[in-house]
Every structure is written in C-alpha cells, then in structure tokens.
XYZ file of C-alpha atoms in Angstrom:
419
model
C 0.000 0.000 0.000
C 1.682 3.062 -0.858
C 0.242 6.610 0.383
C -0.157 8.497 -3.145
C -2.862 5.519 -3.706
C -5.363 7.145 -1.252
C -5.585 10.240 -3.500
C -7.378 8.386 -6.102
C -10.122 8.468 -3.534
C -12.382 11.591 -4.270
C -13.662 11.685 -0.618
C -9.892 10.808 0.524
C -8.786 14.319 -1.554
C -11.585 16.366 0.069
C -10.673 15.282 3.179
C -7.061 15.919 3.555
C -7.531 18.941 1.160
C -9.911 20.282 4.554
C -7.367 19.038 6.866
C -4.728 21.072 5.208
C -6.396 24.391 5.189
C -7.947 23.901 8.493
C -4.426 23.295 10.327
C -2.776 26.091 8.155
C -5.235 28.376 8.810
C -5.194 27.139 12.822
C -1.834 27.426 13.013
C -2.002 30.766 11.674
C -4.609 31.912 14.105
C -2.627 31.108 17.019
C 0.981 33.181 15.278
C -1.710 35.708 15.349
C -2.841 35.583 18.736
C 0.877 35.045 20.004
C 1.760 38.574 18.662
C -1.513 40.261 19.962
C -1.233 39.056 22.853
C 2.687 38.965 23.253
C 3.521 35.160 24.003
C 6.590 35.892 22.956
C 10.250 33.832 24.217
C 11.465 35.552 27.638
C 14.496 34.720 29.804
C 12.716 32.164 31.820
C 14.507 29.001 32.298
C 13.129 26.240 30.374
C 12.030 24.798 33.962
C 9.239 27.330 33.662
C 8.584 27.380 29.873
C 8.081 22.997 30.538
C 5.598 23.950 33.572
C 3.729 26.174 31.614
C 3.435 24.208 28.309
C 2.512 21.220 30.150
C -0.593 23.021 32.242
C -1.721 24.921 28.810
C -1.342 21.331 26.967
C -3.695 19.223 29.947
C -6.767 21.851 30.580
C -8.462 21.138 26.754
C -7.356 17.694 27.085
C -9.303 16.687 30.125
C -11.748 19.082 29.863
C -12.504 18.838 26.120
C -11.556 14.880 25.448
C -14.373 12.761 26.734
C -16.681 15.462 25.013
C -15.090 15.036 21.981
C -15.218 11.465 21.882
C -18.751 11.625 23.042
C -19.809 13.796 20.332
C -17.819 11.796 17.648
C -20.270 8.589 19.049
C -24.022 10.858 19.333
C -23.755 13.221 15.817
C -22.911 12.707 12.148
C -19.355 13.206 12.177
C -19.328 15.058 8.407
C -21.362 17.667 10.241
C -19.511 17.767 12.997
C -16.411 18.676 10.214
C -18.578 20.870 8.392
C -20.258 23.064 11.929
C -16.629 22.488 13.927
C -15.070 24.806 10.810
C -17.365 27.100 10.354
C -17.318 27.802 14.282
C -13.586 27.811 13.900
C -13.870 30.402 11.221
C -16.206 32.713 13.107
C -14.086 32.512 16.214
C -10.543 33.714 14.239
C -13.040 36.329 12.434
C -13.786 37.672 16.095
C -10.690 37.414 17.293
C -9.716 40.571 14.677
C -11.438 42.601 17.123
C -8.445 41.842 19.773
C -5.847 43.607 18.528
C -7.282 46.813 20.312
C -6.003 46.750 23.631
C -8.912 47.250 25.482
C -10.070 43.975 23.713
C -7.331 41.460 24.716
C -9.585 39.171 26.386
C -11.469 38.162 23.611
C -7.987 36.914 22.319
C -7.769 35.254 25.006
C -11.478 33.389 24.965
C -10.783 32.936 21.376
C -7.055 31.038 21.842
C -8.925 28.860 24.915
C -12.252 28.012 22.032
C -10.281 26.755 19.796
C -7.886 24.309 21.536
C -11.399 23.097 22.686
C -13.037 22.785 19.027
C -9.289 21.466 18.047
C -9.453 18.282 20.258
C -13.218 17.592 18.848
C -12.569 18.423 15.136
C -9.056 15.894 15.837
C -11.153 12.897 17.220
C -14.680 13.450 14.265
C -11.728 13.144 11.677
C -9.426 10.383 12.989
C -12.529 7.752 13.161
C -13.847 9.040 10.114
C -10.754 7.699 8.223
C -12.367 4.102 8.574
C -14.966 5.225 6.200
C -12.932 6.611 3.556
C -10.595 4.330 3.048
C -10.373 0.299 3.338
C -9.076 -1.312 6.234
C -5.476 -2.440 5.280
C -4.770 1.565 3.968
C -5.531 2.900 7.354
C -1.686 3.057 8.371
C -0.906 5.027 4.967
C -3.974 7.132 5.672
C -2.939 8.321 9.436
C 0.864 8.456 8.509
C -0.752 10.720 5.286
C -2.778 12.751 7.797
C 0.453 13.421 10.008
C 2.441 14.662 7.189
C -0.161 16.942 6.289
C 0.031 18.058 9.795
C 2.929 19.644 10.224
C 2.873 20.917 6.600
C -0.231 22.814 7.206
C 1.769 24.123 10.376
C 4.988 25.300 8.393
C 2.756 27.393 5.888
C 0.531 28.609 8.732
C 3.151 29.699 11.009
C 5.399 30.857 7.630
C 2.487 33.355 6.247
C 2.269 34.063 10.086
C 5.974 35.205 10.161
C 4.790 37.282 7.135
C 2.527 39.374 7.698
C 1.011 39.150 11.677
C 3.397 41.260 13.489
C 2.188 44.128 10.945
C -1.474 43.256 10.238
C -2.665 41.062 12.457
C -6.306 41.625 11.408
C -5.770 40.809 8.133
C -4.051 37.518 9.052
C -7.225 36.519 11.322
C -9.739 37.252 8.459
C -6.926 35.175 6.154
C -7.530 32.153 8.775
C -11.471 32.800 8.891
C -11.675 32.797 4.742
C -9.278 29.267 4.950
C -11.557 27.427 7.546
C -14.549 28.604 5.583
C -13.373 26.849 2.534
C -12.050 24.028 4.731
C -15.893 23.463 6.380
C -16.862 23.428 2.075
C -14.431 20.564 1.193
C -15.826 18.550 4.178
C -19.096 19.389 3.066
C -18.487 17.930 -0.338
C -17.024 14.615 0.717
C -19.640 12.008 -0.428
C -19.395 8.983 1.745
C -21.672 9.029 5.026
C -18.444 9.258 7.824
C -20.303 7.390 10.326
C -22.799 8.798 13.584
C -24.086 7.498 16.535
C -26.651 4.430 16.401
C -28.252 5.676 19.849
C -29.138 8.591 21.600
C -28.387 6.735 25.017
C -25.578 7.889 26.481
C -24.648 5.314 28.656
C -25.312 2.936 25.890
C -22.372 4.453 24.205
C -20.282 4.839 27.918
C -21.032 0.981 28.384
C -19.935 0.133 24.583
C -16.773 1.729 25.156
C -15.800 0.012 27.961
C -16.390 -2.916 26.241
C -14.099 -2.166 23.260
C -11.545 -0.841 26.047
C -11.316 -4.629 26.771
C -10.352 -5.934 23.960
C -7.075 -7.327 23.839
C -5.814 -5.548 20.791
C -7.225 -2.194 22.116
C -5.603 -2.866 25.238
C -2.258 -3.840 23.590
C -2.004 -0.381 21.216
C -2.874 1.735 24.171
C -0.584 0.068 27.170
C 2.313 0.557 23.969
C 1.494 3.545 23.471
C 1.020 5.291 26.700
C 3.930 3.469 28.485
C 6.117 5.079 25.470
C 5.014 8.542 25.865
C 5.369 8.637 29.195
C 9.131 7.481 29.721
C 9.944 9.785 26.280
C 8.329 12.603 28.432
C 11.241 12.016 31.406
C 13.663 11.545 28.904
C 12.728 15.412 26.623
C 12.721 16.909 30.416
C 16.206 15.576 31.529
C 17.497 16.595 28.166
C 15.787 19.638 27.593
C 17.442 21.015 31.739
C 20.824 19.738 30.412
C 20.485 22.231 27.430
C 19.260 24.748 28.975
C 22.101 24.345 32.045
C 24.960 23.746 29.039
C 24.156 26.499 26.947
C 21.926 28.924 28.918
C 19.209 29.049 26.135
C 16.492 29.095 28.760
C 13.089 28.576 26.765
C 14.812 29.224 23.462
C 16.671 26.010 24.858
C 13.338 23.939 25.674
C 11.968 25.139 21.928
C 15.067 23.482 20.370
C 14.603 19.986 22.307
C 11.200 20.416 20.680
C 11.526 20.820 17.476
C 14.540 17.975 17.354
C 11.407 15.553 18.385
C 8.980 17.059 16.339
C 11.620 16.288 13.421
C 11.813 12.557 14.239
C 8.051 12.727 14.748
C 7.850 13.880 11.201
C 10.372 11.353 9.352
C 8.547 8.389 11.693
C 5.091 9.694 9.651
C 7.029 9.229 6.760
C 8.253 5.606 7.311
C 4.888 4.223 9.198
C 3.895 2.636 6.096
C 6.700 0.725 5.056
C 7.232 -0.240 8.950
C 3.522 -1.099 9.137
C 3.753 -3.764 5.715
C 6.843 -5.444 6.804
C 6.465 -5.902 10.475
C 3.633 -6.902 12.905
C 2.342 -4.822 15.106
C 4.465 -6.584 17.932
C 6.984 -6.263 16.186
C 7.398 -2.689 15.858
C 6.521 -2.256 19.241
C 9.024 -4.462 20.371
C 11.486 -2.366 17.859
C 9.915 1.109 19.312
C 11.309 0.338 22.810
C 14.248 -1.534 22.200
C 15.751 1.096 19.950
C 15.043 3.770 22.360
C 16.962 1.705 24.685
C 19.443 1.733 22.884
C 19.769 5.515 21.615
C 19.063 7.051 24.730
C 21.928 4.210 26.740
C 24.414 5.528 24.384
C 23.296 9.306 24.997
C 23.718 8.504 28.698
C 27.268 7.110 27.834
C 28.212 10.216 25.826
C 26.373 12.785 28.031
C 26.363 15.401 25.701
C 23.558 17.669 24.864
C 24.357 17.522 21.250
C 23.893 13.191 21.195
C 20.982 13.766 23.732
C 19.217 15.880 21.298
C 19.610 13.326 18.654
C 18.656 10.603 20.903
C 15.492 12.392 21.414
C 15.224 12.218 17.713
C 15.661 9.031 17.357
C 13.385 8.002 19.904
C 10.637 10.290 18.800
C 11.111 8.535 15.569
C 10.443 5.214 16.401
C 7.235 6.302 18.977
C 5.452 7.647 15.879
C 6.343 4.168 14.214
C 4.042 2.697 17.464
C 1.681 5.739 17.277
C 0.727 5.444 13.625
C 0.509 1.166 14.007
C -1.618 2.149 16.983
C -3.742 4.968 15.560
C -4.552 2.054 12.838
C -5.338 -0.626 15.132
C -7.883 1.230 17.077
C -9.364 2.129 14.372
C -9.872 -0.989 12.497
C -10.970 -3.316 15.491
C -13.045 -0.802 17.524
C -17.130 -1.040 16.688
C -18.435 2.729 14.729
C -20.774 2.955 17.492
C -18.106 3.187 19.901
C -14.941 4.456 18.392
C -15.230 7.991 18.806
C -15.003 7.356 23.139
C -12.473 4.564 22.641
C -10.404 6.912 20.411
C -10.282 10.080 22.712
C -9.877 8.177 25.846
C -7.090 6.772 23.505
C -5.696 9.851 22.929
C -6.254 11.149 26.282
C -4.540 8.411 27.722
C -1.399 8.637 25.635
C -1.089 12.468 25.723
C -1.226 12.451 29.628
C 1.067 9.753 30.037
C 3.319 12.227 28.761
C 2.843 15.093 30.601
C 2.426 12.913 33.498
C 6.514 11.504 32.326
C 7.864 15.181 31.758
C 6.724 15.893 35.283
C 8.438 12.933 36.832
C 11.698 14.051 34.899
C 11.531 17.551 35.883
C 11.272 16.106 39.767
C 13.958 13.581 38.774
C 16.300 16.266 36.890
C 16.244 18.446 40.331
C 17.147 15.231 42.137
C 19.593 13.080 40.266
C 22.129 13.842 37.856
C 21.524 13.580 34.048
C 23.316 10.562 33.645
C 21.630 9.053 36.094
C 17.912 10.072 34.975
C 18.627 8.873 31.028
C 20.253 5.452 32.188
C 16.538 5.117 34.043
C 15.089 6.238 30.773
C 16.787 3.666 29.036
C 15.990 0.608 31.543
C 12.322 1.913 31.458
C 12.898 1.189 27.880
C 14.573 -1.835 27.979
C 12.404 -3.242 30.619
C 9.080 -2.529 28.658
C 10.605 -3.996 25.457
C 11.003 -7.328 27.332
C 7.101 -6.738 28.742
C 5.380 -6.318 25.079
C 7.658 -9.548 23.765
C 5.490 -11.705 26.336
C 2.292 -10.129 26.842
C -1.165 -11.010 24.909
C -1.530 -9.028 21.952
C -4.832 -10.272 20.750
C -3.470 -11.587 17.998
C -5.369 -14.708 18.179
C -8.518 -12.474 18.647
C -8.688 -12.127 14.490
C -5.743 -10.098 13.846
C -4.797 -11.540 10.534
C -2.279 -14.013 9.587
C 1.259 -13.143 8.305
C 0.253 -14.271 5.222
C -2.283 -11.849 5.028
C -0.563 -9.125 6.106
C -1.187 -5.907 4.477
C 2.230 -6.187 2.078
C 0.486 -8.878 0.180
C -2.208 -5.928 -1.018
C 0.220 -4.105 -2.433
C -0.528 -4.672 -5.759
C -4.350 -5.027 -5.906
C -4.688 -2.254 -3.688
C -3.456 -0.027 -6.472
C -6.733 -0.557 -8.325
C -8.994 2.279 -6.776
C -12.466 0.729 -5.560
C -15.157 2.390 -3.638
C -13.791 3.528 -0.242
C -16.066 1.542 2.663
C-alpha cells in the first residue's frame, strides 16, 4: 500500500484537502494571537517554559476529550467537520477585534475556544478515516494525515511570520476565509463518515468500555502510553541539560522540541513501510528496544548535542508505534463506539506524557543527568522485554502473516469504492 494511492479516492482528496487548510489556517490563528497578545520567548529558564506548556497542553485535554469522543459517538461526524469549521472560522473572524487593547480578552477566549473545538474536530476526523478508506490503507492514511500536519503548520506559522506582526487583522480574516473553505471541502465529501446508532448515552459509555477490553485495544494503548510517558522524562532531563549547558532558557526547551517534532515527522514518513513489513508486535518491540538503545548511548556520551539526537531518534520510532496504533484502534473498535475509545485513547497517551515530563523535571532536580537517562533507558529496555510476552490479541482475528497488508500491495493499487 503506498500513500499516493489514497488520493485516487475523491472523498480521501476532500478530506485531507480540509485538513490542510484547516491546520494552516489554525496554526495561523494562534501566530496571530501570540503577537496580539505577546507570548513571545522571555528569559525564563526552560524549567518554567516545561511547567507552563505542560498546564496549557492538559486543561483542553481533560476538559474537552471525553466530550469530543462523546460527540464523535451521538452526531454525524461530516457535520460535525462541516459546523466544527465554520465555528472555527467565526471565532478567528472575532478574534480581529483583539488587537485593540482594550479587547485582549477576547484573544484570550478565542485562543482557549479553539484548543477546545481542536481536540473535537481531531477525534470526528481520525474515526472518520475508517470510512474513507479500506481497512489495510488505514496506516498510509494516518501516517498521510500526520504529514499533512505539520505541513499545514509550516505554511501557517510561515504566512504568520509574514505578515502578523504588521497586520494582524488581516491575518485573522486570512484564517477565517481558509476554515470557511475548509468546512466546504468537508461538506463535499460524499461517503456518510459514520454517527451514533443511539441517543443513550450510557449505551455508548457501556460500549466503550467494552471495546476498552479488547485485547488488541488494550495492547495499542498500554504501547502507546507506556512510550510517551518514559519519552516525556527523557525530553525533560534533556531539555534542563540544554538549557544548564548552553543557557538558552526557553529558546533552549523550543530546540529539544523541534529535534522531536523532526523525528516525529520522518517516523510519519516511514509508518507505512514499517507497518507492511512488520507486525504490530513487532514494531513495538522495535519502538522500545531502539530507544533503549539511543538514549543508553546518549547517557554514555552525556552530551547535549547526542541527547538531542537521541530524542530524535526516539521520537522517531514512537510515531512508528503511534501510527501502528492509531490504525489498530481504528480498524478493530465497533463505529458505534470508536469515537469514546479513540479520545480516551488519545487522552490516555497524551497524559502519560505530561504525566513523564513531570516525573523528569522532579527527577532532573534530584539526580544527575546521567543518572535520569540510564533510568530512561531501563524503562525502555524493561518494557521492550514486557510487550515480547504479553497477549496481543493476535489470536482475537488479527490476521495471519500471510495476510498481512504487504500482500495488497498490488491489488490495492486498483482504486475501488472507499467503505
């Protein structure tokens, strides 16, 4: 299965078409926001700027999450596309009126609205990809979906760079026009993207749970979670040793960052191949072993130069596991249920990592860096051993080596009618 396949889809084109301009134009909303309302770098020490992140990066994830997967599960999730973007658009067109000072808090309101509406928008999309596309593409389609990501971000941020610092009104209405048109493209995808069976809400509570048990479910988010949160001690140790061996202070933090976000990127990249020759054990077992291994020799070297590439590495390999992951709970959870198993999913895994960059913060102001990263990498170690021997539902109707998506390769080429 290669990615460029999917765009012989109609619906697939729409959709990532929408993605991209609703990102772009979210990403440059908040460049906007950040020079209204001056969130600019300061001398604090990354200590701070890793506090502050992490408390911004929890409230719409608790808060927000179990709505979101709750209203993936009770609505028509095209509409929920369609409505989230148009509310998206309306809020950056209001936002305009913030850049008079007497206005800042609608900035404010505005920035807090849409890291809400982007946690809902995030979980109607992800388990709408199991209508647009067959099963055995769903690893191509998320690692697809990722790319697109952090491309939309680049352009946002770049026409942010551009032109917000001089006229940030303009950029705002800029945003507003691009999630207009993005709430259009969802609106012309075809295929019915799934909605709630019942109006019951503990029906759909009681269904979750039940998917929740399910070996396989249990398997991706166990791998998934446990990952996140020993890569969160490890980008805390490393991000204090950069900041202590080159004074950045947040400038430091943003650099540790952006070296994970890279490997992040090129692991979106490779998720496919991964994905059609190895099993999802496999790569799992590969995700933790490896970042054994990278971060044991970082620990060796204790530099901040090989620590920031071991972060790399690392991050690499976790978006391996995320992307198998993203694919297996979407392929094995029931419609009626996937939009609650997928945001306590993603709830799960995303504050397992906050939870791990406050343990290495504690750990950092207690042990010595050496000492923290050659914990990261028996954490590592230790947990590669664990998902070697543990159930992975495998024998619950995962398919067969034989029919592992690789064999598709070829027929899969042949467009057909996604669902």
């Amino acid at each position: 299965m290669r990615r460029r396949d999917l765009f012989a889809y109609s619906d697939f084109r729409l959709a990532i078409g929408g993605q991209l301009l609703s990102q772009a134009s979210d990403a440059l909303t908040s460049f906007t926001l950040a020079e209204i309302l001056v969130f600019s770098f300061n001398s604090s020490p990354s200590l701070v700027a890793m506090a502050s992140t992490l408390l911004m990066s929890a409230i719409p994830l608790v808060v927000v999450g179990p709505i979101a997967g709750h209203l993936a599960d009770r609505f028509n999730r095209k509409s929920l596309l369609v409505n989230g973007h148009l509310a998206r658009a309306i809020i950056a067109a209001s936002a305009a009126i913030s850049v008079l000072p007497k206005f800042h808090t609608i900035g404010y309101v505005a920035f807090a609205l849409l890291l809400g509406l982007t946690r809902i928008l995030y979980t109607a999309r992800a388990t709408a990809f199991p209508q647009l596309v067959r099963k055995h593409e769903l690893v191509a389609a998320d690692s697809t979906s990722l790319i697109i990501a952090v491309i939309a971000g680049s352009i946002g941020a770049g026409i942010g760079m551009s032109i917000a610092n001089h006229y940030p009104a303009f950029a705002l209405l800029i945003a507003a026009t691009g999630q207009l048109v993005a709430s259009r493209l969802f609106g012309m995808v075809a295929i019915d993207l799934g909605k709630g069976t019942s109006k019951n809400s503990r029906g759909h509570v009681l269904a979750a749970f039940k998917q929740l048990k399910k070996q396989k479910t249990k398997f991706a988010i166990y791998a998934t979670a446990s990952h996140r949160l020993i890569l969160g001690m490890c980008i805390a140790s490393i991000s204090l040793l950069v900041d202590a061996s080159y004074g950045l202070h947040t400038t430091g933090y943003v650099a540790v960052l952006g070296f994970s976000a890279t490997g992040a990127f090129i692991g979106s990249i490779t998720a496919e191949w991964m994905s059609e020759h190895f099993p999802r054990r496999s790569i799992t077992v590969i995700a933790f072993g490896g970042s054994a291994m990278v971060i044991c020799f970082a620990c060796f070297a204790s530099t901040p130069r090989v620590g920031l590439i071991a972060l790399s590495v690392a991050s690499f390999l976790f978006q391996n596991l995320r992307v198998r992951a993203d694919a297996t709970i979407q392929t094995n959870v029931s419609r009626s249920a996937i939009g609650h198993v997928f945001a306590a999913y993603d709830l799960l895994y995303n504050l397992a990592f906050i939870f791990g960059a406050i343990v290495g913060i504690g750990l950092s102001g207690l042990l010595s860096y050496t000492t923290v990263l050659a914990c990261v990498a028996t954490s590592f170690a230790a947990m590669s051993v664990v998902f070697v021997v543990i159930n992975d539902g495998k024998q619950d109707g995962e398919i067969s080596p034989s029919q592992h998506p690789s064999i598709w390769r070829v027929s899969a080429r042949k467009p057909v009618t996604a669902g």
